[in-house]
Amino acid sequence: MARTVVTKTRKGVGRETQEFTFNEDMIPKRVGESDYMRKYREDAWKVYQRLSMPTTYDEPWRRTDIRKLKASEFHLPVNGDRKKSPDVPNALLEPFSGNQPAGQIILTPGGTESKLDSKLAEQGVIFADLTTGEREHPDILEKIIGKVVKADEGKFAALSAALSNNGVLVYVPQGVRIEQPLHSILWGPGHDLAYFSHILIWLEEGAELTYVHEAASTTEPGGQTMHAGLIEINLEPRASLKFVELQSWGDHVWNFTHKRAKVGRDANLDWVFVAVGSKLTKDFSDLDLIGEGAVGRMSGFYFTDGNQHLDHDTQQNHLAPNTTSDLLFKGALKGQSRSVWQGMIYVAPGAQKTDGYQANRNLVLSRQARADSIPGLEIMADDVRCTHGATVGKIDPDELFYLRSRGIKLPDAERLIVEGFFDPVIQRIPFDGVKDRLNLAIIRKMG
């Protein structure tokens, strides 16, 4: 289901956001590039030129102001930036499940490293960076790219479609079940740089996969960095995907993402979002349940501090009968940070027996922090069960008193309460290694 973007204008009010200095010559050009991919990028560039930079007068951006984004200062990574690029920290490369992943791709300014278990390759599994995918698997790539997320869904979506030079193509053939997870890392160090990524996931009928993707960088003062990315997921009937997204960008990174999953008949998607980094994030995540019996679960973990601003915009679109969605997003906030979650459950005409649920819970840990929570329902069928809830609150003083009365120091008592608050989301994560990292993130954020 395509998003409807509502724009409000006021007479006499100009747009103050800077424009980017990218040009058409920056569109990636590959040796042996297919006509389809060339046209895809060129069309996306035309859309980018046509669309205006978003402002707070655009309804989806009403609570996220990007006027401080120094758009005119960004450039694509060049050889000098690649040579100065620090290596990916070992902590990001450690296996999550105790064993080595079945495949791993590392995307850096200096190049790409990739590996895939040979037995999976023999079964027709594709796990490749975007450049390799274009060169070796154009027929597979062309069947999914641009089919799930359209370039005209926003300025940053169009920019990502036109300029993405980094990305991952994941394809699992019919009936293939991958037991060990696949793992990819997008590493974006430096400042005054613009990174564009495109992740494509296609599971054929009856296929099963667990996939972890992380976007990360160090924090580097002295400038800004930007990332704009697309994620397109297509699950055919009876396919099953567990997808864990980790966002640990440095505190100077402005992050913009458009993501959508299409879930077919009796297919199952378990989608986990983790966000602990970035200066500002604007994330659009859509779940389209397009086949009868489709099930989708969306779980979110975010923890902000300092002056971070995280804005998650989610859609649960029930487009067929007997579909189920379950969303739980939990966040904690410190310092002068702000979070925004705005969610919508949409039930299409004829999508009877829909079961949709969404909940957003926020724990505010300082006086200056702020959480906005805006749930929504749009129901066009009459035999459904749809519920939602949202809360914003502080640490319960009775809980704190109980722990203090048993000799637990104040910082430890607060940390235990925050860990307990996040536990329902953490338990939805399939890997102990990821759970451990989130618990460490809580400790660091709590100081």
Short mmCIF file of C-alpha atoms in Angstrom, two decimals:
data_model
loop_
_atom_site.label_atom_id
_atom_site.label_comp_id
_atom_site.label_asym_id
_atom_site.label_seq_id
_atom_site.Cartn_x
_atom_site.Cartn_y
_atom_site.Cartn_z
CA MET A 1 0.00 0.00 0.00
CA ALA A 2 1.53 3.32 -1.05
CA ARG A 3 1.70 6.08 1.49
CA THR A 4 -0.32 9.24 1.09
CA VAL A 5 1.80 12.30 1.84
CA VAL A 6 -0.17 15.30 3.05
CA THR A 7 1.45 18.69 2.59
CA LYS A 8 0.27 21.84 4.33
CA THR A 9 1.39 25.18 2.96
CA ARG A 10 1.14 28.67 4.35
CA LYS A 11 1.10 31.74 2.19
CA GLY A 12 4.32 33.70 2.42
CA VAL A 13 6.30 30.96 4.21
CA GLY A 14 9.39 29.74 2.34
CA ARG A 15 11.30 26.52 2.72
CA GLU A 16 14.47 27.09 4.71
CA THR A 17 16.03 23.63 4.39
CA GLN A 18 19.22 23.57 2.32
CA GLU A 19 19.30 21.63 -0.93
CA PHE A 20 21.87 18.95 -1.71
CA THR A 21 24.59 19.57 -4.28
CA PHE A 22 24.45 16.08 -5.80
CA ASN A 23 24.13 15.89 -9.57
CA GLU A 24 23.12 13.36 -12.20
CA ASP A 25 26.74 12.46 -12.94
CA MET A 26 26.94 10.85 -9.49
CA ILE A 27 24.46 8.11 -10.42
CA PRO A 28 26.42 4.83 -10.17
CA LYS A 29 27.40 3.38 -13.53
CA ARG A 30 28.48 -0.26 -13.77
CA VAL A 31 30.31 -2.14 -16.49
CA GLY A 32 27.69 -4.25 -18.22
CA GLU A 33 24.85 -2.47 -16.41
CA SER A 34 21.42 -3.61 -17.58
CA ASP A 35 19.04 -1.24 -19.29
CA TYR A 36 16.54 -1.89 -16.49
CA MET A 37 18.88 -0.71 -13.72
CA ARG A 38 20.02 2.30 -15.71
CA LYS A 39 16.42 3.37 -16.27
CA TYR A 40 15.51 2.64 -12.63
CA ARG A 41 18.17 5.03 -11.37
CA GLU A 42 17.53 7.69 -13.98
CA ASP A 43 13.79 7.66 -13.26
CA ALA A 44 14.50 7.89 -9.52
CA TRP A 45 16.74 10.90 -10.15
CA LYS A 46 13.94 12.64 -12.02
CA VAL A 47 11.62 12.00 -9.06
CA TYR A 48 14.26 13.38 -6.68
CA GLN A 49 14.54 16.57 -8.71
CA ARG A 50 10.78 17.00 -8.75
CA LEU A 51 10.21 16.58 -5.01
CA SER A 52 10.91 19.30 -2.45
CA MET A 53 12.86 18.84 0.75
CA PRO A 54 10.45 17.90 3.57
CA THR A 55 9.54 20.51 6.17
CA THR A 56 7.44 20.60 9.30
CA TYR A 57 4.52 21.71 7.12
CA ASP A 58 4.45 18.19 5.66
CA GLU A 59 2.27 16.07 7.94
CA PRO A 60 4.65 13.07 8.26
CA TRP A 61 7.47 15.47 9.21
CA ARG A 62 5.49 17.75 11.50
CA ARG A 63 7.49 16.73 14.59
CA THR A 64 10.88 16.39 12.92
CA ASP A 65 12.69 19.54 11.80
CA ILE A 66 15.70 19.04 9.49
CA ARG A 67 16.56 22.68 8.83
CA LYS A 68 19.91 22.21 10.65
CA LEU A 69 20.92 19.50 8.19
CA LYS A 70 23.89 20.94 6.26
CA ALA A 71 22.74 19.37 3.03
CA SER A 72 24.96 21.49 0.78
CA GLU A 73 28.15 20.26 2.53
CA PHE A 74 27.76 16.53 1.91
CA HIS A 75 29.78 14.63 -0.66
CA LEU A 76 30.06 10.99 -1.63
CA PRO A 77 33.07 9.07 -0.22
CA VAL A 78 36.15 9.41 -2.43
CA ASN A 79 39.56 7.75 -2.31
CA GLY A 80 40.90 10.10 0.35
CA ASP A 81 37.96 9.35 2.63
CA ARG A 82 38.39 5.61 2.06
CA LYS A 83 42.07 5.69 3.03
CA LYS A 84 41.29 7.54 6.28
CA SER A 85 38.40 5.23 7.14
CA PRO A 86 38.86 3.34 10.44
CA ASP A 87 38.32 -0.40 10.43
CA VAL A 88 35.07 -1.97 11.56
CA PRO A 89 35.31 -2.65 15.33
CA ASN A 90 35.71 -6.30 16.24
CA ALA A 91 32.68 -6.07 18.51
CA LEU A 92 30.45 -5.64 15.46
CA LEU A 93 31.94 -8.69 13.76
CA GLU A 94 31.41 -11.16 16.59
CA PRO A 95 28.84 -13.90 15.92
CA PHE A 96 25.45 -13.43 17.59
CA SER A 97 24.48 -17.06 18.05
CA GLY A 98 27.69 -18.64 19.35
CA ASN A 99 28.54 -20.01 15.90
CA GLN A 100 29.77 -18.24 12.82
CA PRO A 101 26.96 -16.91 10.57
CA ALA A 102 26.12 -18.77 7.40
CA GLY A 103 27.12 -15.67 5.47
CA GLN A 104 28.50 -12.21 6.19
CA ILE A 105 28.82 -9.02 4.15
CA ILE A 106 30.78 -5.97 5.31
CA LEU A 107 30.11 -2.73 3.41
CA THR A 108 32.70 0.01 3.97
CA PRO A 109 33.90 3.09 2.04
CA GLY A 110 37.03 1.14 1.15
CA GLY A 111 35.27 -1.83 -0.38
CA THR A 112 33.18 -4.91 0.34
CA GLU A 113 33.95 -8.22 2.00
CA SER A 114 31.51 -11.10 1.61
CA LYS A 115 31.28 -14.80 2.28
CA LEU A 116 28.54 -17.42 2.08
CA ASP A 117 28.47 -21.07 3.08
CA SER A 118 29.18 -23.08 -0.07
CA LYS A 119 26.34 -25.53 0.66
CA LEU A 120 23.83 -22.65 0.61
CA ALA A 121 25.26 -21.33 -2.64
CA GLU A 122 24.77 -24.79 -4.16
CA GLN A 123 21.11 -24.63 -3.18
CA GLY A 124 20.69 -21.37 -5.08
CA VAL A 125 20.86 -18.97 -2.15
CA ILE A 126 22.13 -15.51 -3.11
CA PHE A 127 23.76 -13.28 -0.50
CA ALA A 128 25.72 -10.62 -2.32
CA ASP A 129 26.54 -6.93 -2.25
CA LEU A 130 24.56 -4.73 -4.63
CA THR A 131 27.34 -4.42 -7.21
CA THR A 132 27.80 -8.18 -7.40
CA GLY A 133 24.05 -8.65 -7.54
CA GLU A 134 23.77 -6.34 -10.54
CA ARG A 135 26.61 -8.09 -12.34
CA GLU A 136 25.84 -11.75 -11.58
CA HIS A 137 22.10 -11.87 -10.78
CA PRO A 138 20.35 -9.13 -12.79
CA ASP A 139 17.25 -11.27 -13.38
CA ILE A 140 16.70 -11.76 -9.64
CA LEU A 141 17.48 -8.14 -8.77
CA GLU A 142 15.10 -6.73 -11.34
CA LYS A 143 12.18 -8.76 -9.96
CA ILE A 144 12.28 -6.98 -6.59
CA ILE A 145 14.09 -3.63 -6.80
CA GLY A 146 11.62 -0.76 -6.80
CA LYS A 147 8.66 -3.13 -6.55
CA VAL A 148 8.12 -2.84 -2.77
CA VAL A 149 9.33 0.71 -2.00
CA LYS A 150 8.72 3.27 -4.75
CA ALA A 151 11.10 6.13 -5.42
CA ASP A 152 8.26 8.66 -5.27
CA GLU A 153 7.52 7.95 -1.59
CA GLY A 154 9.76 10.81 -0.52
CA LYS A 155 12.76 12.98 -1.31
CA PHE A 156 15.15 10.68 0.54
CA ALA A 157 13.62 7.54 -0.96
CA ALA A 158 14.22 8.91 -4.45
CA LEU A 159 17.76 10.00 -3.57
CA SER A 160 18.56 6.54 -2.19
CA ALA A 161 17.12 4.80 -5.26
CA ALA A 162 19.16 6.97 -7.60
CA LEU A 163 22.52 7.05 -5.79
CA SER A 164 22.77 3.82 -3.76
CA ASN A 165 26.19 2.36 -4.36
CA ASN A 166 26.11 0.05 -1.33
CA GLY A 167 23.59 -2.59 -0.51
CA VAL A 168 22.73 -6.26 -0.11
CA LEU A 169 20.74 -8.71 -2.22
CA VAL A 170 19.29 -11.67 -0.30
CA TYR A 171 17.43 -14.39 -2.22
CA VAL A 172 16.30 -17.75 -0.81
CA PRO A 173 14.78 -20.19 -3.31
CA GLN A 174 11.59 -22.14 -2.78
CA GLY A 175 11.62 -24.50 0.19
CA VAL A 176 15.20 -23.71 1.31
CA ARG A 177 15.58 -23.32 5.08
CA ILE A 178 18.70 -21.59 6.41
CA GLU A 179 19.45 -22.57 10.00
CA GLN A 180 22.34 -20.22 10.79
CA PRO A 181 21.74 -16.45 10.40
CA LEU A 182 23.03 -14.21 7.64
CA HIS A 183 24.73 -11.01 8.82
CA SER A 184 25.57 -7.74 7.10
CA ILE A 185 27.16 -4.52 8.34
CA LEU A 186 27.04 -1.07 6.76
CA TRP A 187 30.01 0.85 8.19
CA GLY A 188 29.88 4.63 7.61
CA PRO A 189 32.72 6.53 9.33
CA GLY A 190 33.80 10.12 8.74
CA HIS A 191 31.94 13.40 8.53
CA ASP A 192 30.55 15.60 5.74
CA LEU A 193 29.88 12.33 3.88
CA ALA A 194 26.67 10.90 2.44
CA TYR A 195 26.03 7.17 2.48
CA PHE A 196 23.23 5.55 0.46
CA SER A 197 22.18 1.94 0.89
CA HIS A 198 19.62 -0.47 -0.56
CA ILE A 199 18.75 -3.79 1.10
CA LEU A 200 16.67 -6.28 -0.91
CA ILE A 201 15.24 -9.49 0.60
CA TRP A 202 13.24 -12.04 -1.38
CA LEU A 203 12.09 -15.35 0.07
CA GLU A 204 10.29 -17.72 -2.28
CA GLU A 205 7.47 -20.01 -1.20
CA GLY A 206 8.22 -22.02 1.94
CA ALA A 207 11.71 -20.55 2.43
CA GLU A 208 13.01 -19.69 5.92
CA LEU A 209 15.73 -17.25 6.98
CA THR A 210 17.08 -15.30 9.93
CA TYR A 211 18.95 -12.14 8.91
CA VAL A 212 20.71 -9.47 10.99
CA HIS A 213 21.66 -6.13 9.40
CA GLU A 214 23.47 -3.35 11.23
CA ALA A 215 24.23 0.25 10.23
CA ALA A 216 26.94 1.75 12.42
CA SER A 217 29.76 4.25 12.80
CA THR A 218 31.86 5.94 15.43
CA THR A 219 30.95 9.43 16.67
CA GLU A 220 33.19 12.01 15.00
CA PRO A 221 32.87 15.67 16.04
CA GLY A 222 33.47 18.48 13.60
CA GLY A 223 30.72 17.92 11.10
CA GLN A 224 27.71 15.91 10.05
CA THR A 225 27.28 12.65 8.17
CA MET A 226 24.11 11.50 6.42
CA HIS A 227 22.70 8.09 5.61
CA ALA A 228 19.66 7.52 3.44
CA GLY A 229 18.53 3.98 2.80
CA LEU A 230 15.85 1.68 1.42
CA ILE A 231 14.83 -1.80 2.57
CA GLU A 232 12.51 -3.91 0.41
CA ILE A 233 11.23 -7.27 1.69
CA ASN A 234 9.08 -9.70 -0.29
CA LEU A 235 7.83 -12.91 1.36
CA GLU A 236 6.00 -15.34 -0.86
CA PRO A 237 3.38 -17.82 0.49
CA ARG A 238 4.43 -19.78 3.60
CA ALA A 239 7.84 -18.10 3.77
CA SER A 240 9.24 -17.18 7.19
CA LEU A 241 11.70 -14.39 7.97
CA LYS A 242 13.21 -13.19 11.24
CA PHE A 243 14.80 -9.83 10.46
CA VAL A 244 16.79 -7.90 13.09
CA GLU A 245 17.81 -4.32 12.29
CA LEU A 246 20.43 -2.66 14.48
CA GLN A 247 21.02 1.09 14.20
CA SER A 248 24.09 2.31 16.08
CA TRP A 249 25.15 5.33 14.05
CA GLY A 250 27.43 7.90 15.65
CA ASP A 251 25.84 10.90 17.34
CA HIS A 252 26.67 13.16 14.35
CA VAL A 253 24.73 11.09 11.78
CA TRP A 254 21.41 12.14 10.23
CA ASN A 255 19.59 8.97 9.23
CA PHE A 256 16.64 8.68 6.81
CA THR A 257 15.10 5.32 5.86
CA HIS A 258 12.13 4.00 3.92
CA LYS A 259 11.30 0.32 4.51
CA ARG A 260 8.44 -1.98 3.58
CA ALA A 261 7.69 -5.69 3.79
CA LYS A 262 5.09 -7.48 1.68
CA VAL A 263 3.92 -10.67 3.38
CA GLY A 264 2.13 -13.27 1.28
CA ARG A 265 -0.41 -15.99 2.09
CA ASP A 266 0.36 -17.85 5.35
CA ALA A 267 3.82 -16.23 5.45
CA ASN A 268 5.36 -14.97 8.69
CA LEU A 269 7.57 -11.97 9.40
CA ASP A 270 9.20 -11.26 12.77
CA TRP A 271 10.79 -7.79 12.37
CA VAL A 272 12.89 -6.31 15.21
CA PHE A 273 14.11 -2.68 15.23
CA VAL A 274 16.90 -1.53 17.55
CA ALA A 275 17.90 2.16 17.58
CA VAL A 276 20.47 3.56 19.99
CA GLY A 277 22.47 5.89 17.73
CA SER A 278 22.30 8.86 15.32
CA LYS A 279 21.79 12.58 15.82
CA LEU A 280 18.42 12.40 14.08
CA THR A 281 16.50 9.51 12.57
CA LYS A 282 13.36 9.62 10.43
CA ASP A 283 12.24 6.07 9.75
CA PHE A 284 9.24 4.93 7.70
CA SER A 285 8.48 1.21 8.25
CA ASP A 286 5.48 -0.39 6.56
CA LEU A 287 4.09 -3.89 6.98
CA ASP A 288 1.79 -4.93 4.11
CA LEU A 289 -0.11 -8.16 4.78
CA ILE A 290 -1.17 -8.98 1.23
CA GLY A 291 -2.11 -12.66 1.49
CA GLU A 292 -4.76 -14.43 3.53
CA GLY A 293 -3.31 -15.83 6.75
CA ALA A 294 -0.25 -13.56 6.69
CA VAL A 295 1.28 -12.74 10.08
CA GLY A 296 3.60 -9.84 10.93
CA ARG A 297 5.20 -8.87 14.22
CA MET A 298 7.10 -5.59 14.67
CA SER A 299 9.19 -5.03 17.81
CA GLY A 300 11.06 -1.82 18.57
CA PHE A 301 13.78 -0.88 21.09
CA TYR A 302 15.11 2.69 21.27
CA PHE A 303 17.09 4.55 23.93
CA THR A 304 17.96 8.22 23.44
CA ASP A 305 20.16 10.63 25.38
CA GLY A 306 21.82 14.00 24.86
CA ASN A 307 19.92 15.83 22.13
CA GLN A 308 19.10 12.82 19.99
CA HIS A 309 15.86 12.85 17.99
CA LEU A 310 14.34 9.56 16.79
CA ASP A 311 11.11 9.53 14.76
CA HIS A 312 9.58 6.15 13.84
CA ASP A 313 6.56 6.12 11.54
CA THR A 314 4.97 2.66 11.28
CA GLN A 315 2.10 1.27 9.19
CA GLN A 316 0.36 -2.08 9.63
CA ASN A 317 -1.67 -2.55 6.47
CA HIS A 318 -4.14 -5.45 6.47
CA LEU A 319 -4.93 -5.90 2.79
CA ALA A 320 -6.36 -9.44 2.89
CA PRO A 321 -8.72 -11.40 5.17
CA ASN A 322 -7.55 -13.40 8.22
CA THR A 323 -4.31 -11.47 8.72
CA THR A 324 -2.58 -10.72 12.03
CA SER A 325 -0.22 -7.95 13.09
CA ASP A 326 1.39 -7.27 16.46
CA LEU A 327 3.50 -4.17 17.16
CA LEU A 328 5.33 -3.36 20.40
CA PHE A 329 7.72 -0.40 20.51
CA LYS A 330 9.44 0.57 23.78
CA GLY A 331 11.72 3.53 24.38
CA ALA A 332 13.61 5.26 27.18
CA LEU A 333 14.78 8.87 27.05
CA LYS A 334 17.45 10.87 28.89
CA GLY A 335 18.96 14.34 28.60
CA GLN A 336 17.17 16.67 26.21
CA SER A 337 16.37 13.93 23.74
CA ARG A 338 13.07 13.40 21.96
CA SER A 339 11.31 10.42 20.46
CA VAL A 340 8.35 10.33 18.12
CA TRP A 341 6.35 7.25 17.31
CA GLN A 342 3.34 7.53 15.06
CA GLY A 343 1.61 4.33 14.04
CA MET A 344 -1.38 3.35 11.96
CA ILE A 345 -3.32 0.12 11.59
CA TYR A 346 -5.16 0.14 8.28
CA VAL A 347 -7.78 -2.50 7.44
CA ALA A 348 -8.81 -2.56 3.79
CA PRO A 349 -12.38 -3.14 2.61
CA GLY A 350 -13.03 -6.88 2.60
CA ALA A 351 -10.14 -7.68 4.97
CA GLN A 352 -12.45 -9.45 7.42
CA LYS A 353 -11.22 -11.40 10.47
CA THR A 354 -8.29 -9.01 10.85
CA ASP A 355 -6.47 -9.07 14.20
CA GLY A 356 -4.31 -5.97 14.66
CA TYR A 357 -2.54 -4.69 17.77
CA GLN A 358 -0.11 -1.87 18.42
CA ALA A 359 1.44 -0.52 21.61
CA ASN A 360 4.07 2.12 22.31
CA ARG A 361 5.50 2.53 25.83
CA ASN A 362 7.92 5.28 26.81
CA LEU A 363 9.97 5.80 29.97
CA VAL A 364 11.12 9.41 30.44
CA LEU A 365 14.22 9.59 32.66
CA SER A 366 14.86 13.35 32.73
CA ARG A 367 12.82 16.54 32.92
CA GLN A 368 14.00 17.84 29.56
CA ALA A 369 13.31 14.66 27.55
CA ARG A 370 10.09 14.33 25.57
CA ALA A 371 8.20 11.44 23.98
CA ASP A 372 5.37 11.85 21.47
CA SER A 373 3.21 8.79 20.89
CA ILE A 374 0.44 8.88 18.27
CA PRO A 375 -1.39 5.60 17.56
CA GLY A 376 -4.08 5.38 14.91
CA LEU A 377 -6.72 3.12 13.38
CA GLU A 378 -8.38 3.25 9.96
CA ILE A 379 -10.82 0.37 9.61
CA MET A 380 -12.80 -0.26 6.42
CA ALA A 381 -14.16 -3.72 7.35
CA ASP A 382 -16.76 -4.69 9.97
CA ASP A 383 -15.55 -8.06 11.35
CA VAL A 384 -12.18 -7.23 12.92
CA ARG A 385 -10.38 -6.97 16.23
CA CYS A 386 -8.02 -3.98 16.36
CA THR A 387 -6.64 -2.40 19.53
CA HIS A 388 -3.91 0.09 20.35
CA GLY A 389 -2.33 1.77 23.34
CA ALA A 390 0.34 4.33 24.15
CA THR A 391 1.92 5.44 27.42
CA VAL A 392 4.50 8.01 28.48
CA GLY A 393 5.64 7.97 32.10
CA LYS A 394 8.45 8.18 34.61
CA ILE A 395 10.02 5.56 36.87
CA ASP A 396 7.49 4.42 39.47
CA PRO A 397 8.69 5.81 42.84
CA ASP A 398 7.21 2.79 44.64
CA GLU A 399 9.34 0.44 42.57
CA LEU A 400 12.40 2.58 43.26
CA PHE A 401 11.63 2.66 47.00
CA TYR A 402 11.23 -1.12 47.07
CA LEU A 403 14.67 -1.69 45.55
CA ARG A 404 16.34 1.00 47.69
CA SER A 405 14.85 -0.50 50.85
CA ARG A 406 16.70 -3.71 50.05
CA GLY A 407 20.08 -2.00 49.97
CA ILE A 408 20.36 -1.44 46.23
CA LYS A 409 22.05 1.84 45.32
CA LEU A 410 20.03 4.42 43.38
CA PRO A 411 21.86 4.09 40.01
CA ASP A 412 21.62 0.30 40.16
CA ALA A 413 17.95 0.44 41.13
CA GLU A 414 17.14 2.74 38.20
CA ARG A 415 19.08 0.51 35.81
CA LEU A 416 17.23 -2.60 37.00
CA ILE A 417 13.88 -0.90 36.44
CA VAL A 418 14.90 0.18 32.93
CA GLU A 419 16.12 -3.33 32.12
CA GLY A 420 12.80 -4.74 33.32
CA PHE A 421 10.93 -2.17 31.24
CA PHE A 422 12.73 -3.27 28.06
CA ASP A 423 12.66 -7.00 28.79
CA PRO A 424 9.44 -7.80 26.83
CA VAL A 425 11.07 -6.42 23.66
CA ILE A 426 14.50 -7.95 24.34
CA GLN A 427 12.92 -11.38 24.76
CA ARG A 428 11.59 -11.13 21.19
CA ILE A 429 15.17 -11.05 19.87
CA PRO A 430 16.36 -14.50 18.73
CA PHE A 431 20.07 -14.13 19.63
CA ASP A 432 21.75 -13.97 23.02
CA GLY A 433 24.57 -11.94 21.49
CA VAL A 434 22.18 -9.16 20.45
CA LYS A 435 20.46 -9.27 23.84
CA ASP A 436 23.83 -8.85 25.56
CA ARG A 437 24.66 -5.84 23.39
CA LEU A 438 21.34 -4.21 24.26
CA ASN A 439 21.93 -4.73 27.96
CA LEU A 440 25.36 -3.11 27.55
CA ALA A 441 23.73 -0.22 25.70
CA ILE A 442 21.35 0.28 28.63
CA ILE A 443 24.28 0.38 31.05
CA ARG A 444 26.14 2.93 28.88
CA LYS A 445 23.08 5.12 28.40
CA MET A 446 22.34 5.03 32.13
CA GLY A 447 25.86 6.31 32.75
#
